[in-house]
Short mmCIF file of N, CA, C and O in Angstrom, two decimals:
data_model
loop_
_atom_site.label_atom_id
_atom_site.label_comp_id
_atom_site.label_asym_id
_atom_site.label_seq_id
_atom_site.Cartn_x
_atom_site.Cartn_y
_atom_site.Cartn_z
N UNK A 1 -9.62 23.75 -4.27
CA UNK A 1 -9.07 22.64 -4.94
C UNK A 1 -9.88 22.17 -6.12
O UNK A 1 -9.54 22.43 -7.25
N UNK A 2 -10.93 21.44 -5.87
CA UNK A 2 -11.73 20.86 -6.92
C UNK A 2 -11.10 19.62 -7.54
O UNK A 2 -10.11 19.08 -7.04
N UNK A 3 -11.68 19.19 -8.63
CA UNK A 3 -11.23 17.97 -9.29
C UNK A 3 -9.85 18.07 -9.92
O UNK A 3 -9.09 17.10 -9.88
N UNK A 4 -9.48 19.21 -10.54
CA UNK A 4 -8.10 19.28 -11.08
C UNK A 4 -7.04 19.08 -10.00
O UNK A 4 -6.05 18.37 -10.21
N UNK A 5 -7.25 19.67 -8.83
CA UNK A 5 -6.32 19.50 -7.73
C UNK A 5 -6.31 18.05 -7.26
O UNK A 5 -5.25 17.49 -6.97
N UNK A 6 -7.49 17.43 -7.18
CA UNK A 6 -7.58 16.03 -6.76
C UNK A 6 -6.83 15.11 -7.72
O UNK A 6 -6.10 14.21 -7.30
N UNK A 7 -6.97 15.35 -9.00
CA UNK A 7 -6.27 14.54 -10.00
C UNK A 7 -4.77 14.75 -9.90
O UNK A 7 -3.99 13.79 -9.97
N UNK A 8 -4.35 15.99 -9.72
CA UNK A 8 -2.92 16.28 -9.58
C UNK A 8 -2.34 15.59 -8.33
O UNK A 8 -1.27 14.98 -8.39
N UNK A 9 -3.04 15.67 -7.22
CA UNK A 9 -2.57 15.01 -6.00
C UNK A 9 -2.54 13.50 -6.19
O UNK A 9 -1.61 12.82 -5.73
N UNK A 10 -3.52 12.95 -6.89
CA UNK A 10 -3.54 11.50 -7.15
C UNK A 10 -2.35 11.06 -7.98
O UNK A 10 -1.77 10.00 -7.74
N UNK A 11 -1.96 11.86 -8.97
CA UNK A 11 -0.80 11.53 -9.79
C UNK A 11 0.48 11.57 -8.96
O UNK A 11 1.33 10.68 -9.06
N UNK A 12 0.60 12.58 -8.12
CA UNK A 12 1.78 12.68 -7.25
C UNK A 12 1.84 11.49 -6.30
O UNK A 12 2.90 10.88 -6.10
N UNK A 13 0.71 11.12 -5.72
CA UNK A 13 0.66 9.98 -4.82
C UNK A 13 0.98 8.69 -5.56
O UNK A 13 1.66 7.81 -5.03
N UNK A 14 0.52 8.56 -6.80
CA UNK A 14 0.81 7.37 -7.60
C UNK A 14 2.32 7.18 -7.74
O UNK A 14 2.84 6.09 -7.56
N UNK A 15 3.04 8.26 -8.08
CA UNK A 15 4.49 8.16 -8.22
C UNK A 15 5.18 7.92 -6.88
O UNK A 15 6.15 7.16 -6.80
N UNK A 16 4.68 8.54 -5.81
CA UNK A 16 5.28 8.32 -4.49
C UNK A 16 5.09 6.88 -4.03
O UNK A 16 6.01 6.27 -3.49
N UNK A 17 3.91 6.32 -4.27
CA UNK A 17 3.66 4.93 -3.89
C UNK A 17 4.52 3.99 -4.74
O UNK A 17 5.02 2.97 -4.24
N UNK A 18 4.74 4.33 -6.00
CA UNK A 18 5.62 3.53 -6.85
C UNK A 18 7.04 3.50 -6.31
O UNK A 18 7.68 2.44 -6.27
N UNK A 19 7.53 4.64 -5.89
CA UNK A 19 8.87 4.70 -5.30
C UNK A 19 8.93 3.91 -4.00
O UNK A 19 9.88 3.18 -3.74
N UNK A 20 7.91 4.05 -3.17
CA UNK A 20 7.86 3.32 -1.90
C UNK A 20 7.85 1.81 -2.16
O UNK A 20 8.52 1.05 -1.48
N UNK A 21 7.11 1.38 -3.17
CA UNK A 21 7.06 -0.05 -3.51
C UNK A 21 8.41 -0.55 -3.98
O UNK A 21 8.81 -1.68 -3.66
N UNK A 22 9.13 0.26 -4.75
CA UNK A 22 10.46 -0.15 -5.21
C UNK A 22 11.44 -0.25 -4.05
O UNK A 22 12.29 -1.13 -4.01
N UNK A 23 11.33 0.66 -3.09
CA UNK A 23 12.19 0.59 -1.91
C UNK A 23 11.89 -0.69 -1.12
O UNK A 23 12.80 -1.40 -0.70
N UNK A 24 10.60 -0.99 -0.94
CA UNK A 24 10.23 -2.20 -0.21
C UNK A 24 10.69 -3.45 -0.96
O UNK A 24 11.08 -4.43 -0.34
N UNK A 25 10.67 -3.41 -2.28
CA UNK A 25 11.11 -4.55 -3.08
C UNK A 25 12.58 -4.85 -2.80
O UNK A 25 12.99 -6.01 -2.76
N UNK A 26 13.39 -3.82 -2.59
CA UNK A 26 14.81 -4.01 -2.32
C UNK A 26 15.09 -4.43 -0.88
O UNK A 26 16.06 -5.13 -0.61
N UNK A 27 14.24 -4.02 0.04
CA UNK A 27 14.52 -4.23 1.47
C UNK A 27 13.90 -5.52 2.01
O UNK A 27 14.57 -6.27 2.72
N UNK A 28 12.63 -5.77 1.70
CA UNK A 28 11.92 -6.88 2.33
C UNK A 28 12.31 -8.22 1.72
O UNK A 28 12.42 -8.37 0.52
N UNK A 29 12.51 -9.20 2.58
CA UNK A 29 12.75 -10.57 2.15
C UNK A 29 11.81 -11.49 2.89
O UNK A 29 11.86 -11.52 4.10
N UNK A 30 10.95 -12.23 2.27
CA UNK A 30 10.67 -12.27 0.84
C UNK A 30 9.96 -10.99 0.40
O UNK A 30 9.26 -10.37 1.19
N UNK A 31 10.12 -10.59 -0.87
CA UNK A 31 9.49 -9.36 -1.35
C UNK A 31 7.96 -9.49 -1.35
O UNK A 31 7.42 -10.59 -1.32
N UNK A 32 7.31 -8.34 -1.40
CA UNK A 32 5.85 -8.33 -1.42
C UNK A 32 5.33 -8.96 -2.71
O UNK A 32 5.97 -8.89 -3.76
N UNK A 33 4.15 -9.54 -2.61
CA UNK A 33 3.48 -10.08 -3.79
C UNK A 33 3.12 -8.92 -4.72
O UNK A 33 2.80 -7.82 -4.25
N UNK A 34 3.17 -9.13 -6.05
CA UNK A 34 2.85 -8.04 -6.99
C UNK A 34 1.47 -7.45 -6.77
O UNK A 34 1.27 -6.25 -6.94
N UNK A 35 0.50 -8.27 -6.39
CA UNK A 35 -0.84 -7.75 -6.17
C UNK A 35 -0.89 -6.79 -4.98
O UNK A 35 -1.71 -5.87 -4.96
N UNK A 36 -0.01 -6.97 -4.00
CA UNK A 36 0.04 -6.03 -2.88
C UNK A 36 0.60 -4.68 -3.31
O UNK A 36 0.19 -3.64 -2.80
N UNK A 37 1.54 -4.70 -4.24
CA UNK A 37 2.06 -3.42 -4.74
C UNK A 37 0.97 -2.64 -5.46
O UNK A 37 0.84 -1.43 -5.28
N UNK A 38 0.14 -3.33 -6.24
CA UNK A 38 -0.95 -2.64 -6.93
C UNK A 38 -2.04 -2.20 -5.96
O UNK A 38 -2.71 -1.18 -6.17
N UNK A 39 -2.23 -2.96 -4.89
CA UNK A 39 -3.25 -2.56 -3.92
C UNK A 39 -2.88 -1.27 -3.22
O UNK A 39 -3.75 -0.50 -2.83
N UNK A 40 -1.58 -1.00 -3.05
CA UNK A 40 -1.15 0.29 -2.50
C UNK A 40 -1.67 1.43 -3.37
O UNK A 40 -2.16 2.44 -2.88
N UNK A 41 -1.54 1.28 -4.68
CA UNK A 41 -2.00 2.32 -5.59
C UNK A 41 -3.51 2.51 -5.50
O UNK A 41 -4.00 3.64 -5.44
N UNK A 42 -4.25 1.42 -5.48
CA UNK A 42 -5.71 1.51 -5.44
C UNK A 42 -6.19 2.14 -4.14
O UNK A 42 -7.05 3.03 -4.14
N UNK A 43 -5.62 1.72 -3.03
CA UNK A 43 -6.06 2.26 -1.74
C UNK A 43 -5.66 3.72 -1.59
O UNK A 43 -6.41 4.53 -1.05
N UNK A 44 -4.50 4.09 -2.09
CA UNK A 44 -4.09 5.50 -2.03
C UNK A 44 -5.03 6.38 -2.85
O UNK A 44 -5.42 7.46 -2.41
N UNK A 45 -5.39 5.91 -4.03
CA UNK A 45 -6.34 6.67 -4.86
C UNK A 45 -7.71 6.73 -4.18
O UNK A 45 -8.40 7.76 -4.25
N UNK A 46 -8.10 5.66 -3.52
CA UNK A 46 -9.38 5.65 -2.81
C UNK A 46 -9.42 6.63 -1.66
O UNK A 46 -10.45 7.25 -1.40
N UNK A 47 -8.29 6.79 -0.97
CA UNK A 47 -8.23 7.76 0.13
C UNK A 47 -8.43 9.18 -0.40
O UNK A 47 -9.18 9.97 0.16
N UNK A 48 -7.74 9.50 -1.50
CA UNK A 48 -7.87 10.85 -2.07
C UNK A 48 -9.29 11.08 -2.57
O UNK A 48 -9.88 12.14 -2.35
N UNK A 49 -9.87 10.09 -3.24
CA UNK A 49 -11.23 10.22 -3.74
C UNK A 49 -12.23 10.37 -2.61
O UNK A 49 -13.14 11.21 -2.68
N UNK A 50 -12.08 9.59 -1.55
CA UNK A 50 -12.99 9.70 -0.41
C UNK A 50 -12.89 11.07 0.25
O UNK A 50 -13.91 11.67 0.62
N UNK A 51 -11.67 11.60 0.37
CA UNK A 51 -11.51 12.93 0.95
C UNK A 51 -12.14 13.99 0.06
O UNK A 51 -12.75 14.95 0.55
N UNK A 52 -12.04 13.83 -1.26
CA UNK A 52 -12.65 14.79 -2.18
C UNK A 52 -14.17 14.76 -2.08
O UNK A 52 -14.83 15.78 -2.19
N UNK A 53 -14.72 13.58 -1.84
CA UNK A 53 -16.17 13.45 -1.75
C UNK A 53 -16.72 13.79 -0.37
O UNK A 53 -17.92 13.73 -0.15
N UNK A 54 -15.84 14.14 0.57
CA UNK A 54 -16.28 14.61 1.87
C UNK A 54 -16.32 13.54 2.95
O UNK A 54 -16.82 13.78 4.04
N UNK A 55 -15.83 12.36 2.67
CA UNK A 55 -15.79 11.29 3.67
C UNK A 55 -14.47 11.44 4.43
O UNK A 55 -13.42 11.10 3.91
N UNK A 56 -14.52 11.94 5.63
CA UNK A 56 -13.31 12.24 6.38
C UNK A 56 -13.10 11.36 7.60
O UNK A 56 -12.06 11.39 8.22
N UNK A 57 -14.09 10.56 7.96
CA UNK A 57 -13.99 9.75 9.15
C UNK A 57 -13.68 8.30 8.80
O UNK A 57 -14.39 7.68 8.02
N UNK A 58 -12.60 7.79 9.34
CA UNK A 58 -12.28 6.38 9.19
C UNK A 58 -11.59 5.99 7.90
O UNK A 58 -11.45 4.79 7.64
N UNK A 59 -11.13 6.94 7.10
CA UNK A 59 -10.50 6.60 5.82
C UNK A 59 -9.20 5.83 6.05
O UNK A 59 -8.99 4.76 5.48
N UNK A 60 -8.33 6.36 6.89
CA UNK A 60 -7.03 5.74 7.09
C UNK A 60 -7.15 4.40 7.82
O UNK A 60 -6.41 3.47 7.53
N UNK A 61 -8.08 4.32 8.75
CA UNK A 61 -8.27 3.06 9.47
C UNK A 61 -8.73 1.97 8.53
O UNK A 61 -8.22 0.84 8.56
N UNK A 62 -9.70 2.29 7.68
CA UNK A 62 -10.18 1.29 6.71
C UNK A 62 -9.08 0.89 5.73
O UNK A 62 -8.96 -0.29 5.38
N UNK A 63 -8.28 1.85 5.30
CA UNK A 63 -7.20 1.54 4.36
C UNK A 63 -6.15 0.66 5.02
O UNK A 63 -5.67 -0.31 4.41
N UNK A 64 -5.78 0.95 6.27
CA UNK A 64 -4.78 0.13 6.96
C UNK A 64 -5.29 -1.28 7.18
O UNK A 64 -4.55 -2.25 6.97
N UNK A 65 -6.54 -1.43 7.58
CA UNK A 65 -7.10 -2.77 7.78
C UNK A 65 -7.17 -3.53 6.46
O UNK A 65 -6.84 -4.72 6.40
N UNK A 66 -7.57 -2.85 5.38
CA UNK A 66 -7.65 -3.51 4.08
C UNK A 66 -6.27 -3.99 3.63
O UNK A 66 -6.13 -5.12 3.13
N UNK A 67 -5.24 -3.18 3.81
CA UNK A 67 -3.89 -3.60 3.42
C UNK A 67 -3.39 -4.76 4.28
O UNK A 67 -2.74 -5.67 3.77
N UNK A 68 -3.69 -4.73 5.57
CA UNK A 68 -3.24 -5.83 6.42
C UNK A 68 -3.95 -7.14 6.08
O UNK A 68 -3.33 -8.21 6.08
N UNK A 69 -5.24 -7.07 5.77
CA UNK A 69 -5.96 -8.28 5.38
C UNK A 69 -5.40 -8.82 4.07
O UNK A 69 -5.19 -10.03 3.92
N UNK A 70 -5.14 -7.93 3.11
CA UNK A 70 -4.55 -8.39 1.85
C UNK A 70 -3.16 -8.96 2.07
O UNK A 70 -2.78 -9.93 1.41
N UNK A 71 -2.40 -8.39 2.99
CA UNK A 71 -1.08 -8.94 3.29
C UNK A 71 -1.19 -10.36 3.83
O UNK A 71 -0.48 -11.26 3.39
N UNK A 72 -2.10 -10.57 4.75
CA UNK A 72 -2.27 -11.91 5.33
C UNK A 72 -2.76 -12.92 4.31
O UNK A 72 -2.29 -14.05 4.25
N UNK A 73 -3.70 -12.51 3.46
CA UNK A 73 -4.27 -13.44 2.49
C UNK A 73 -3.30 -13.72 1.36
O UNK A 73 -3.07 -14.87 0.98
N UNK A 74 -2.71 -12.67 0.80
CA UNK A 74 -1.87 -12.85 -0.39
C UNK A 74 -0.43 -13.26 -0.06
O UNK A 74 0.12 -14.14 -0.70
N UNK A 75 0.17 -12.63 0.92
CA UNK A 75 1.56 -12.91 1.25
C UNK A 75 1.67 -14.15 2.14
O UNK A 75 2.66 -14.86 2.08
N UNK A 76 0.66 -14.42 2.94
CA UNK A 76 0.72 -15.54 3.85
C UNK A 76 0.71 -16.89 3.16
O UNK A 76 1.13 -17.89 3.73
N UNK A 77 0.24 -16.94 1.93
CA UNK A 77 0.20 -18.19 1.19
C UNK A 77 1.49 -18.47 0.42
O UNK A 77 1.63 -19.55 -0.14
N UNK A 78 2.40 -17.52 0.36
CA UNK A 78 3.66 -17.70 -0.36
C UNK A 78 4.72 -18.23 0.60
O UNK A 78 5.06 -17.57 1.58
N UNK A 79 5.24 -19.37 0.32
CA UNK A 79 6.31 -19.94 1.15
C UNK A 79 7.65 -19.57 0.52
O UNK A 79 7.88 -19.83 -0.65
N UNK A 80 8.54 -18.89 1.26
CA UNK A 80 9.83 -18.52 0.70
C UNK A 80 10.68 -19.76 0.40
O UNK A 80 10.49 -20.81 1.03
N UNK A 81 11.61 -19.66 -0.55
CA UNK A 81 12.42 -20.82 -0.92
C UNK A 81 13.28 -21.36 0.21
O UNK A 81 13.58 -22.54 0.26
N UNK A 82 13.68 -20.49 1.14
CA UNK A 82 14.53 -20.95 2.24
C UNK A 82 13.75 -21.61 3.38
O UNK A 82 14.33 -22.05 4.36
N UNK A 83 12.42 -21.65 3.26
CA UNK A 83 11.60 -22.29 4.28
C UNK A 83 11.26 -21.39 5.45
O UNK A 83 10.68 -21.85 6.43
N UNK A 84 11.59 -20.10 5.38
CA UNK A 84 11.30 -19.17 6.47
C UNK A 84 9.83 -18.77 6.50
O UNK A 84 9.01 -19.28 5.74
N UNK A 85 9.52 -17.86 7.38
CA UNK A 85 8.15 -17.39 7.50
C UNK A 85 7.86 -16.40 6.37
O UNK A 85 8.71 -15.59 6.00
N UNK A 86 6.64 -16.44 5.80
CA UNK A 86 6.33 -15.55 4.69
C UNK A 86 6.05 -14.11 5.10
O UNK A 86 6.19 -13.21 4.29
N UNK A 87 5.65 -13.89 6.36
CA UNK A 87 5.32 -12.54 6.81
C UNK A 87 6.14 -12.24 8.06
O UNK A 87 6.11 -12.99 9.03
N UNK A 88 6.86 -11.12 8.02
CA UNK A 88 7.63 -10.69 9.18
C UNK A 88 7.04 -9.37 9.69
O UNK A 88 6.15 -8.78 9.08
N UNK A 89 7.56 -8.91 10.82
CA UNK A 89 7.09 -7.64 11.37
C UNK A 89 7.36 -6.49 10.40
O UNK A 89 6.57 -5.55 10.30
N UNK A 90 8.46 -6.57 9.65
CA UNK A 90 8.76 -5.50 8.70
C UNK A 90 7.72 -5.45 7.58
O UNK A 90 7.42 -4.38 7.06
N UNK A 91 7.15 -6.59 7.20
CA UNK A 91 6.07 -6.59 6.20
C UNK A 91 4.84 -5.85 6.75
O UNK A 91 4.24 -5.03 6.06
N UNK A 92 4.49 -6.17 7.99
CA UNK A 92 3.30 -5.56 8.60
C UNK A 92 3.49 -4.06 8.78
O UNK A 92 2.63 -3.26 8.42
N UNK A 93 4.64 -3.66 9.30
CA UNK A 93 4.87 -2.23 9.53
C UNK A 93 4.96 -1.46 8.22
O UNK A 93 4.50 -0.32 8.14
N UNK A 94 5.52 -2.06 7.17
CA UNK A 94 5.59 -1.34 5.89
C UNK A 94 4.20 -1.15 5.30
O UNK A 94 3.94 -0.13 4.66
N UNK A 95 3.29 -2.08 5.51
CA UNK A 95 1.94 -1.93 5.00
C UNK A 95 1.18 -0.83 5.76
O UNK A 95 0.52 0.00 5.15
N UNK A 96 1.31 -0.84 7.07
CA UNK A 96 0.58 0.16 7.87
C UNK A 96 1.12 1.55 7.62
O UNK A 96 0.38 2.50 7.37
N UNK A 97 2.45 1.72 7.67
CA UNK A 97 3.02 3.04 7.49
C UNK A 97 3.00 3.49 6.04
O UNK A 97 3.13 4.68 5.76
N UNK A 98 2.82 2.55 5.13
CA UNK A 98 2.69 2.92 3.72
C UNK A 98 1.42 3.71 3.45
O UNK A 98 1.34 4.49 2.51
N UNK A 99 0.41 3.51 4.27
CA UNK A 99 -0.84 4.27 4.11
C UNK A 99 -0.62 5.73 4.44
O UNK A 99 -1.17 6.61 3.78
N UNK A 100 0.23 6.00 5.41
CA UNK A 100 0.41 7.39 5.83
C UNK A 100 1.52 8.05 5.06
O UNK A 100 1.67 9.20 4.99
#
């Protein structure tokens, strides 16, 4: 592989995460905060970079925990206009499964 392969995989993942974010934007109510959509991109690139550098233990666990913490901090402070809860189970599951 090497670095050219890593960069190519990162570009493919960037577009896949963009599509996943657009799907979540249409499905989830209330929609995800914009900063959470960008955090998907950063964490996905970090996973590829860590794997390229030889760090193979705990990458996905750290990424899932980081996304869940960001979900609670960023999305939990947004009150939807209808007065409902800002975080539902579908928000949590989309963040966790979005890593994989």
